[in-house]
PDB file of C-alpha atoms in Angstrom:
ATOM      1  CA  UNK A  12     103.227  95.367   4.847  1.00  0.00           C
ATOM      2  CA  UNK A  13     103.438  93.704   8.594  1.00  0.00           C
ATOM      3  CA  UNK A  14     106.482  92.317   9.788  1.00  0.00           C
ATOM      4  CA  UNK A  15     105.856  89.667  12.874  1.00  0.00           C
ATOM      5  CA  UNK A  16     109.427  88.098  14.341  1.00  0.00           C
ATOM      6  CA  UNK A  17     108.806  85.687  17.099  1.00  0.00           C
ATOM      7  CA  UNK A  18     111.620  84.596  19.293  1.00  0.00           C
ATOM      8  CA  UNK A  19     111.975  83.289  22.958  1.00  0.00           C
ATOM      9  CA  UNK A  20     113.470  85.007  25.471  1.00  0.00           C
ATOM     10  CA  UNK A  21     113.728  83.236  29.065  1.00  0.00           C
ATOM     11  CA  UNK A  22     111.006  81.287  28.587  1.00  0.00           C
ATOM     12  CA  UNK A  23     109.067  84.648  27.694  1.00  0.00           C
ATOM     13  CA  UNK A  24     107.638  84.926  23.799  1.00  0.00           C
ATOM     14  CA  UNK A  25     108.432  88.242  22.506  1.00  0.00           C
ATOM     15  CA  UNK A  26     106.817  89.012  19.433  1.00  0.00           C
ATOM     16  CA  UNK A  27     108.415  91.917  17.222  1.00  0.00           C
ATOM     17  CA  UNK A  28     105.495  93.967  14.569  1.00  0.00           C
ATOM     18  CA  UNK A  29     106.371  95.968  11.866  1.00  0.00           C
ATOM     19  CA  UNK A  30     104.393  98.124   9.477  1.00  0.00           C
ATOM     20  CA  UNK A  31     100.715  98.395   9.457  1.00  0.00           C
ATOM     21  CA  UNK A  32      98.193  96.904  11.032  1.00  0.00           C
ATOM     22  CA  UNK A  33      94.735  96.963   9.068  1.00  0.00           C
ATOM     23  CA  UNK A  34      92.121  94.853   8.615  1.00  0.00           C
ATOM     24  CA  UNK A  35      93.744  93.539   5.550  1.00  0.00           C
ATOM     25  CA  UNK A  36      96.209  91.984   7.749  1.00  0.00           C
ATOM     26  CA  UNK A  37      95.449  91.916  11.415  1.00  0.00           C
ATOM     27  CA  UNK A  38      94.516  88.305  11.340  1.00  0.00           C
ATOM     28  CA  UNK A  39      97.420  87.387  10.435  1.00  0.00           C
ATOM     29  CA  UNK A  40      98.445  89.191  14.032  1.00  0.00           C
ATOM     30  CA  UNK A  41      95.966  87.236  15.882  1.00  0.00           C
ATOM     31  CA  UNK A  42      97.021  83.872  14.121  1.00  0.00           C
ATOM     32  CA  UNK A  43     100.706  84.318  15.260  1.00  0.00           C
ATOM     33  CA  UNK A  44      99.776  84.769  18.694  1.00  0.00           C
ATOM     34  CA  UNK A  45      96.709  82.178  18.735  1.00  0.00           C
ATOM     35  CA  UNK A  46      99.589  80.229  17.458  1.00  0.00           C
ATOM     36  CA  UNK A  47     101.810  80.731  20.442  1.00  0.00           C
ATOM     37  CA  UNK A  48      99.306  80.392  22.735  1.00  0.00           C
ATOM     38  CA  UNK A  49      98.009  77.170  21.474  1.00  0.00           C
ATOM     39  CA  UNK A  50     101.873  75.919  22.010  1.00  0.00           C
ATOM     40  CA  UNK A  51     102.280  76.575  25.617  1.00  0.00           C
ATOM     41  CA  UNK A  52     103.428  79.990  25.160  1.00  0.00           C
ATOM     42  CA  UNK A  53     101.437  82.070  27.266  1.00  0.00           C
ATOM     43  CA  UNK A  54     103.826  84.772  28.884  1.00  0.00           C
ATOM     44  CA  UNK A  55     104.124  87.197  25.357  1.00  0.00           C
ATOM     45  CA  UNK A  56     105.626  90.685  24.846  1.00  0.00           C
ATOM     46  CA  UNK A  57     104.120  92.480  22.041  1.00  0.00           C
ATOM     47  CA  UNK A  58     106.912  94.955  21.163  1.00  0.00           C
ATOM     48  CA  UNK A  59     105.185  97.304  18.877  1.00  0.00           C
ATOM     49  CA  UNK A  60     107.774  99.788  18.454  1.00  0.00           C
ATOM     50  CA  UNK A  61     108.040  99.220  14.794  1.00  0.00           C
ATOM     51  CA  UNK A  62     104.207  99.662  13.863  1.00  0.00           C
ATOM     52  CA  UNK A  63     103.097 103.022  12.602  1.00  0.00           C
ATOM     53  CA  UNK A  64      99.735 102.804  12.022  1.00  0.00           C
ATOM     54  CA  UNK A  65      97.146 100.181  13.842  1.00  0.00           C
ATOM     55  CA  UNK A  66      93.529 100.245  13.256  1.00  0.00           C
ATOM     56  CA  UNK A  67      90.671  98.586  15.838  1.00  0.00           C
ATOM     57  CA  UNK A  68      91.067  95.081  13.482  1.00  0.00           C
ATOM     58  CA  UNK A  69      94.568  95.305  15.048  1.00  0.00           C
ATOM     59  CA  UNK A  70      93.088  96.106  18.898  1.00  0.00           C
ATOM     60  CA  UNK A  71      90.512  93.077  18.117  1.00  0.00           C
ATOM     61  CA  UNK A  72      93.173  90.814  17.660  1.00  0.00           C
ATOM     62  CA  UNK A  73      95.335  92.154  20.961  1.00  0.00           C
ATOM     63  CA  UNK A  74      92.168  91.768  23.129  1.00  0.00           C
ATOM     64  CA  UNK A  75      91.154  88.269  21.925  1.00  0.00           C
ATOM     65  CA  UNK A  76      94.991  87.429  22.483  1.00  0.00           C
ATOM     66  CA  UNK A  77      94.738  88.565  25.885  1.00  0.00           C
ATOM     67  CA  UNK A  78      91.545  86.725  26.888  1.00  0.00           C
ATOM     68  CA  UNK A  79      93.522  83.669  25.620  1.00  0.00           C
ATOM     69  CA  UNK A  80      96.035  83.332  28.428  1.00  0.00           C
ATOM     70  CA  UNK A  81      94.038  85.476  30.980  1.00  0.00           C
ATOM     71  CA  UNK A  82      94.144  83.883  34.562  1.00  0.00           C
ATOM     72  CA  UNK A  83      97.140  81.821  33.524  1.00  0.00           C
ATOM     73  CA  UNK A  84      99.572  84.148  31.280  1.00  0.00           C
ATOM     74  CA  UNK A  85      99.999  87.789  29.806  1.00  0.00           C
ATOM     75  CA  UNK A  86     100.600  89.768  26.624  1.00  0.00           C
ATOM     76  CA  UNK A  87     102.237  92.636  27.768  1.00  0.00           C
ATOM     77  CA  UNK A  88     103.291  95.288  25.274  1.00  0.00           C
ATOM     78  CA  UNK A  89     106.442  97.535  24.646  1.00  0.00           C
ATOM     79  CA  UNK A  90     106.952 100.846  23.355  1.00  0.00           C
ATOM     80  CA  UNK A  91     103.838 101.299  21.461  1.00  0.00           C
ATOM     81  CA  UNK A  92     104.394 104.456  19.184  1.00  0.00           C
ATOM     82  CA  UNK A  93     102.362 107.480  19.804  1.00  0.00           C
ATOM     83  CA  UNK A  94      99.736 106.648  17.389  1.00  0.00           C
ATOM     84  CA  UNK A  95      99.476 103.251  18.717  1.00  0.00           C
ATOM     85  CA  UNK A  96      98.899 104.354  22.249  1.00  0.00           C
ATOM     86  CA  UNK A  97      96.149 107.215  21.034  1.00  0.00           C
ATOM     87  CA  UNK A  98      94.113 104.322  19.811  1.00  0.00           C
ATOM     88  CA  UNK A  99      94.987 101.901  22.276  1.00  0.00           C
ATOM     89  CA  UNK A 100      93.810 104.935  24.715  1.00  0.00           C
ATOM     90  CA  UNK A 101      90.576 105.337  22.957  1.00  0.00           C
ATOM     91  CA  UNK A 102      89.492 101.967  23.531  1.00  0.00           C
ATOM     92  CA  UNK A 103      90.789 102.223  26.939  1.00  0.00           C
ATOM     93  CA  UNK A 104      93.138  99.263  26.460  1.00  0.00           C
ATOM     94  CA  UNK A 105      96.085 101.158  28.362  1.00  0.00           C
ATOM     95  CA  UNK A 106      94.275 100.330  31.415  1.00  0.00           C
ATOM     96  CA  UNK A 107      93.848  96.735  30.867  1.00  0.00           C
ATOM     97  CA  UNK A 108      97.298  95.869  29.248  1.00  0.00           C
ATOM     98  CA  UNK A 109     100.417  96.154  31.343  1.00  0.00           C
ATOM     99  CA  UNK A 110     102.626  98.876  28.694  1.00  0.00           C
ATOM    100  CA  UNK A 111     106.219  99.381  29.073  1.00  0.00           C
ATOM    101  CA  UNK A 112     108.536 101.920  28.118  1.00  0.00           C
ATOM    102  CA  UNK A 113     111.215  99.703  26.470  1.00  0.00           C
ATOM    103  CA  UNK A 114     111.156  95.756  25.456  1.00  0.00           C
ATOM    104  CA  UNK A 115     113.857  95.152  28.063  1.00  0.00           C
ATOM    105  CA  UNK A 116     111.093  96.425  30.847  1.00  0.00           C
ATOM    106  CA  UNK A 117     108.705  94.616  29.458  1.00  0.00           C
ATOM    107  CA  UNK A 118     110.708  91.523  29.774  1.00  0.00           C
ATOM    108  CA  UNK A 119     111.948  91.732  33.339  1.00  0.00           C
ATOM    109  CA  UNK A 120     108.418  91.924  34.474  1.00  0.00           C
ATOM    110  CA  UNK A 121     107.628  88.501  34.070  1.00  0.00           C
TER     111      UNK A 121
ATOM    112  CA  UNK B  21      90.426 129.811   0.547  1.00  0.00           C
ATOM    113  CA  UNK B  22      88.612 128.476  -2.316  1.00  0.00           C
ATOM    114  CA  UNK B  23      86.409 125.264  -1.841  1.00  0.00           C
ATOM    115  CA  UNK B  24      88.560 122.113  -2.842  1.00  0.00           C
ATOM    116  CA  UNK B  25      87.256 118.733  -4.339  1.00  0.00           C
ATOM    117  CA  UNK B  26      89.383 115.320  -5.055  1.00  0.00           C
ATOM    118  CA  UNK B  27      87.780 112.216  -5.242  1.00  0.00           C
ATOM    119  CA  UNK B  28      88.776 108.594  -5.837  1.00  0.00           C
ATOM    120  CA  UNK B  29      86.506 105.434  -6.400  1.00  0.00           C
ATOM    121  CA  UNK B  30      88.275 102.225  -4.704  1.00  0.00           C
ATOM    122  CA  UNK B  31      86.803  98.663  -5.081  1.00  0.00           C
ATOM    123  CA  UNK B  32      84.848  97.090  -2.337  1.00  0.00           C
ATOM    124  CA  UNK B  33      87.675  95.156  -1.473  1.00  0.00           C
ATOM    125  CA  UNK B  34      89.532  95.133   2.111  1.00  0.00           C
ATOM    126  CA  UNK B  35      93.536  95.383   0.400  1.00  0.00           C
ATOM    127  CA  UNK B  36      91.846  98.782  -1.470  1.00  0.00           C
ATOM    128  CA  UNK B  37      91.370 100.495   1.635  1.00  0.00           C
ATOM    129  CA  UNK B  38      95.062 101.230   1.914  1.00  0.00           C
ATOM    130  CA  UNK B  39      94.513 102.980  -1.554  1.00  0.00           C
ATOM    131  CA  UNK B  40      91.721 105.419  -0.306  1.00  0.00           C
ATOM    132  CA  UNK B  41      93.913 105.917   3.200  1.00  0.00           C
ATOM    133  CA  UNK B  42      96.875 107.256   1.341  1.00  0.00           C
ATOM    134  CA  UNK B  43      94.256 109.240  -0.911  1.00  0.00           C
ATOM    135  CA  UNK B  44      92.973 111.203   1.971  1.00  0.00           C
ATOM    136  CA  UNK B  45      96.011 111.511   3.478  1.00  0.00           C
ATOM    137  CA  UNK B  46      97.609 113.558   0.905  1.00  0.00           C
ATOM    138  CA  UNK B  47      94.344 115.361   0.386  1.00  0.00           C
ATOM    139  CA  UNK B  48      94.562 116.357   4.203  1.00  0.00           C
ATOM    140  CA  UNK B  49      97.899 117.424   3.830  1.00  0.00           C
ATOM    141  CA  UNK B  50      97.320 119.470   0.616  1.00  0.00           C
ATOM    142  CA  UNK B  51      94.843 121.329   2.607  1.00  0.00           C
ATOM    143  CA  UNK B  52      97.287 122.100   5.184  1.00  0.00           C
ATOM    144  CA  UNK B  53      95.527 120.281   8.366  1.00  0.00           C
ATOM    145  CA  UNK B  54      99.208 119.069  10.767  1.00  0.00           C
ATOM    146  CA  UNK B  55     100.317 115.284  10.689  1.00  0.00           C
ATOM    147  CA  UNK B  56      97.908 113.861  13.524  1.00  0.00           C
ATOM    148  CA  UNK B  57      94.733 115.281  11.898  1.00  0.00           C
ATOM    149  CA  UNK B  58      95.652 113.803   8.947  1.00  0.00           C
ATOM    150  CA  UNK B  59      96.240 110.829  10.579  1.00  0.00           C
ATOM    151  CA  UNK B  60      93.347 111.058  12.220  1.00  0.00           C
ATOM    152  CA  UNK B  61      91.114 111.339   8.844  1.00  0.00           C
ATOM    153  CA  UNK B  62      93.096 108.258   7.487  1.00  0.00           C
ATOM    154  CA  UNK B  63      92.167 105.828  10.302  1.00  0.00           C
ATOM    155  CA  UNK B  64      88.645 107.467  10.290  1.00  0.00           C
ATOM    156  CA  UNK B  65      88.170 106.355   6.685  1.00  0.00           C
ATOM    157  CA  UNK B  66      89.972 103.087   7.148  1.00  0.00           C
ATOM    158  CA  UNK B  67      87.179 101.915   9.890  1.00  0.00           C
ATOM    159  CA  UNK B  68      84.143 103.555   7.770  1.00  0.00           C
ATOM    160  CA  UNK B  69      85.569 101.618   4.500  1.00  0.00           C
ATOM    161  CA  UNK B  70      86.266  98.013   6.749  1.00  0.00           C
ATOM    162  CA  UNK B  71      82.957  98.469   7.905  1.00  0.00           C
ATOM    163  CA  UNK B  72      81.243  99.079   4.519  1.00  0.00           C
ATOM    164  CA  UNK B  73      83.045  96.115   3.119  1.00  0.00           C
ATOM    165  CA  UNK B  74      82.668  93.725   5.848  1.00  0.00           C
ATOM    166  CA  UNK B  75      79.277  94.303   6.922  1.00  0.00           C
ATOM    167  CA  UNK B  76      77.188  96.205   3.777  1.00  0.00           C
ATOM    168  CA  UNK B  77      79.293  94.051   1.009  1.00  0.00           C
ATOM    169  CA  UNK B  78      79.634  91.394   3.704  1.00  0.00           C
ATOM    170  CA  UNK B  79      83.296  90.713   1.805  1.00  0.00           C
ATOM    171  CA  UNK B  80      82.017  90.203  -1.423  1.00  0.00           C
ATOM    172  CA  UNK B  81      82.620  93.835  -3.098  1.00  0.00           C
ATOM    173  CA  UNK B  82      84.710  92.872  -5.850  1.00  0.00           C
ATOM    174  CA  UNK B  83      82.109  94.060  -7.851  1.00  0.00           C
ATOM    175  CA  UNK B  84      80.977  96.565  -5.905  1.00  0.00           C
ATOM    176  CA  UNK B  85      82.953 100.227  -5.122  1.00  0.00           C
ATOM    177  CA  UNK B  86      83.199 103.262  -2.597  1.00  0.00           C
ATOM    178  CA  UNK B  87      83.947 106.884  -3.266  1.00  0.00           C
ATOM    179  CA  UNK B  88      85.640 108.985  -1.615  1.00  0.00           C
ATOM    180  CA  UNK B  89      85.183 113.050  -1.773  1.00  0.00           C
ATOM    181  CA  UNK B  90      88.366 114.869   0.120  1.00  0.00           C
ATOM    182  CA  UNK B  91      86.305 119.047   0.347  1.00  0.00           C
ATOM    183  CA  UNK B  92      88.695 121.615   1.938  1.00  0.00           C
ATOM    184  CA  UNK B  93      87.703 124.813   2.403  1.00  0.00           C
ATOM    185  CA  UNK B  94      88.461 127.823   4.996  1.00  0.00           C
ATOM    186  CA  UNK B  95      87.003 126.143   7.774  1.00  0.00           C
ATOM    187  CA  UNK B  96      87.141 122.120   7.552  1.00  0.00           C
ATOM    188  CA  UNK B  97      88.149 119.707   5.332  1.00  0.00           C
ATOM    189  CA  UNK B  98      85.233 117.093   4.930  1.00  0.00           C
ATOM    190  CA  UNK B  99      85.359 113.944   3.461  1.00  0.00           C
ATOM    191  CA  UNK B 100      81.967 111.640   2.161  1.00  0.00           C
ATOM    192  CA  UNK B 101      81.918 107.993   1.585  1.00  0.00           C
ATOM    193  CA  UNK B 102      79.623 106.825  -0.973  1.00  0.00           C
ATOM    194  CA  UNK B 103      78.852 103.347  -0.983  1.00  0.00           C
ATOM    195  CA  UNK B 104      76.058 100.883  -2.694  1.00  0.00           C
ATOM    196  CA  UNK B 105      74.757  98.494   0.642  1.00  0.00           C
ATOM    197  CA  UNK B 106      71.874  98.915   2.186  1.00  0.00           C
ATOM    198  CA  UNK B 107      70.239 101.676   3.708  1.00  0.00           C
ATOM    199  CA  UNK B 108      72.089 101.467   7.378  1.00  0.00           C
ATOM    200  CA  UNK B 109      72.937 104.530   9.527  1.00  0.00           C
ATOM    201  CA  UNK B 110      76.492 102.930  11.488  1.00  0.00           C
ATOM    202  CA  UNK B 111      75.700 105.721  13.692  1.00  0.00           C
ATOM    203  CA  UNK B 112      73.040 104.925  15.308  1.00  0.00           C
ATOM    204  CA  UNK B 113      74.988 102.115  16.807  1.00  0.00           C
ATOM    205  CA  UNK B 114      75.350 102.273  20.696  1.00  0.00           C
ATOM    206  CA  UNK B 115      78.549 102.975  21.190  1.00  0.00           C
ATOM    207  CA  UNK B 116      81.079 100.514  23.061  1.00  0.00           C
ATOM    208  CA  UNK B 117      82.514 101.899  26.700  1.00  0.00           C
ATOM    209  CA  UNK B 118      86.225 102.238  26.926  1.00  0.00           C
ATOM    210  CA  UNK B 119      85.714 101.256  30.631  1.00  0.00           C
ATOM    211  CA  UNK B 120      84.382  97.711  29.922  1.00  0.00           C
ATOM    212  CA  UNK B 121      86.060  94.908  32.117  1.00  0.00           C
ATOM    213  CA  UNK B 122      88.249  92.439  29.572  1.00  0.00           C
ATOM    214  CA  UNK B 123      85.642  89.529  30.552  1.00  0.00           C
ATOM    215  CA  UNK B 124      82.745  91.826  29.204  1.00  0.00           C
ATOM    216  CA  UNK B 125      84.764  93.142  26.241  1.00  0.00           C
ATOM    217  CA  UNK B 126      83.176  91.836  22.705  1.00  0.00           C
ATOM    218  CA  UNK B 127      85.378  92.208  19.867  1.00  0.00           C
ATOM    219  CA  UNK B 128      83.713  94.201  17.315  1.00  0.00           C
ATOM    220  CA  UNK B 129      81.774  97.738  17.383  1.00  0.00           C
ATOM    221  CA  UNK B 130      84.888 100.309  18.116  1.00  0.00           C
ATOM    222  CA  UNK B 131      85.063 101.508  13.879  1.00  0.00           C
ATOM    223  CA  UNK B 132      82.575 103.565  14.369  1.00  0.00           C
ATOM    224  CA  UNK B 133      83.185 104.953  17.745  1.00  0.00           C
ATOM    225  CA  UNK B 134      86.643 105.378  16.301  1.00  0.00           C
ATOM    226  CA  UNK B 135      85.243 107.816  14.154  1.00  0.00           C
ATOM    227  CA  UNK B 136      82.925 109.754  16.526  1.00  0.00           C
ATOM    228  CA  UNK B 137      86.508 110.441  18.627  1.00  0.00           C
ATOM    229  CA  UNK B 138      88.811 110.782  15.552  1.00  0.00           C
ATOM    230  CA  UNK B 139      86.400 113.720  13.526  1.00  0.00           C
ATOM    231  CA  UNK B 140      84.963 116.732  14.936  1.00  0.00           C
ATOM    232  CA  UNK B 141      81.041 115.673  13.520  1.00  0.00           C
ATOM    233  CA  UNK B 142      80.088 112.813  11.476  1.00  0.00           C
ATOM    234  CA  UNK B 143      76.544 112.457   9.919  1.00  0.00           C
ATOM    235  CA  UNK B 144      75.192 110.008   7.781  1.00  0.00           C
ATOM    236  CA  UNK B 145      72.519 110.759   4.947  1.00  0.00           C
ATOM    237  CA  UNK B 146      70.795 107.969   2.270  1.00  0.00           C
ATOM    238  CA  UNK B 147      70.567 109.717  -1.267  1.00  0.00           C
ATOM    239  CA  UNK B 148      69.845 106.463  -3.043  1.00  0.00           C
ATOM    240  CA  UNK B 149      73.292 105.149  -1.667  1.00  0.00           C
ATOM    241  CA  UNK B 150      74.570 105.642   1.680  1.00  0.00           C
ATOM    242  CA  UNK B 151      76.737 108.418   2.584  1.00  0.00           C
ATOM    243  CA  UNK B 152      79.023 109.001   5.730  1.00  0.00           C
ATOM    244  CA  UNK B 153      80.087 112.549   5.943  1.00  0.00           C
ATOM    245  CA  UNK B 154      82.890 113.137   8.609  1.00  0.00           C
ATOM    246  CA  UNK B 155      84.465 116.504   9.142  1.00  0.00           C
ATOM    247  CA  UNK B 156      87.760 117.667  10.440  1.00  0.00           C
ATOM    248  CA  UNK B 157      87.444 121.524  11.573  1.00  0.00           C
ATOM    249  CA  UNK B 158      90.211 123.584  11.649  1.00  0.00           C
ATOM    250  CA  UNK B 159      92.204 124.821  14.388  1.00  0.00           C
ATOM    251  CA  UNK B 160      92.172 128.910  14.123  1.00  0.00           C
TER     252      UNK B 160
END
């Protein structure tokens, strides 16, 4: 089951996962975001907190996000769990996304 | 410790890979490896099975299946996928570089180096189907 809640914060889009992100439902990830993005919304928080398990169909879906609104916007994520940030490591994505500690950090950065 | 086998047979269907996750999860667990390595097993056989559906039953496995063999024994627990497509070795796949640039990242290809991190050895044989063997030593 995945869980996206999408609310506006300041004129920033934070988007709230829960569950588990496969590739049985990652698109539906990278819709919600596309979605954003293709509205204007181009400065996102990813709060990923909530999401115990993500596999690379989730990452995929992250990275196209990011090319999306790169030069213009961000996605910047919050609190990934540990497993989260092992895979996000392994693909070497914690050098190319801007991850905070808490969604409140994450949303003062903008 | 004895030799161990389970084994399941899932569809070749994406919303079955959850099935054969949870399957080896509690087969790692049974054989005593510690919460990340079976974590580590699960999202190893989550990218092998995406892969086998995606690309060797190119989404249409409905009629198609993959089994999965959880072996424990004193010094690893192993697990084999079995599956029907045709004769491809994933590993001989050049692996994508975690230090790509965004601008030069493609989106596909990280499954299987997933894998080659996630397991301590991973081989692939063809005995009239394919078979990915990936093995998770244990720490002594």
């Amino acid at each position: 089951m995945l869980d996206i809640n999408v609310s506006i914060e300041q004129q920033i889009t934070l988007v709230e996962v829960s569950g588990r992100i496969d590739s049985m439902n990652a698109h539906q990830l990278g819709e919600s975001l596309s979605g954003e993005i293709d509205n204007g919304h181009i400065h996102l928080v990813l709060d990923l907190s909530k999401v115990d398990y993500m596999s690379s169909a989730g990452l995929r879906e992250i990275v196209s996000a990011l090319k999306k609104v790169q030069g213009q916007g961000d996605v910047r994520l919050a609190q990934p769990s540990p497993r989260v940030r092992e895979v996000l490591e392994m693909a070497g994505l914690d050098s190319i996304f801007r991850i905070f500690a808490t969604q409140a950090e994450a949303l003062g950065s903008y | 410790m004895m030799s161990q086998e389970t084994r399941i047979r899932i569809p070749g269907l994406l919303e079955q890979i959850a099935v054969a996750c949870e399957f080896v999860g509690n087969a790692a667990h049974q054989a005593g490896l510690d919460e990340r390595a079976a974590y580590h097993c699960q999202l190893a056989v989550d990218e092998a099975c995406t892969n086998i559906i995606e690309h060797g039953y190119q989404l249409k496995g409905g009629d198609k299946v993959i089994d999965v063999i959880c072996q424990a024994d004193a010094h690893a627990f192993t697990i084999i996928l079995m599956d029907d497509s045709p004769a491809f070795n994933p590993l001989l796949r050049p692996s994508p570089n975690p230090a790509t640039p965004l601008h030069e990242r493609t989106t596909g290809g990280w499954g299987i180096y997933f894998i080659k991190q996630l397991m301590d050895e991973v081989r692939y044989a063809w005995r009239g189907r394919n078979q990915l063997i990936m093995v998770k030593r244990r720490r002594m």
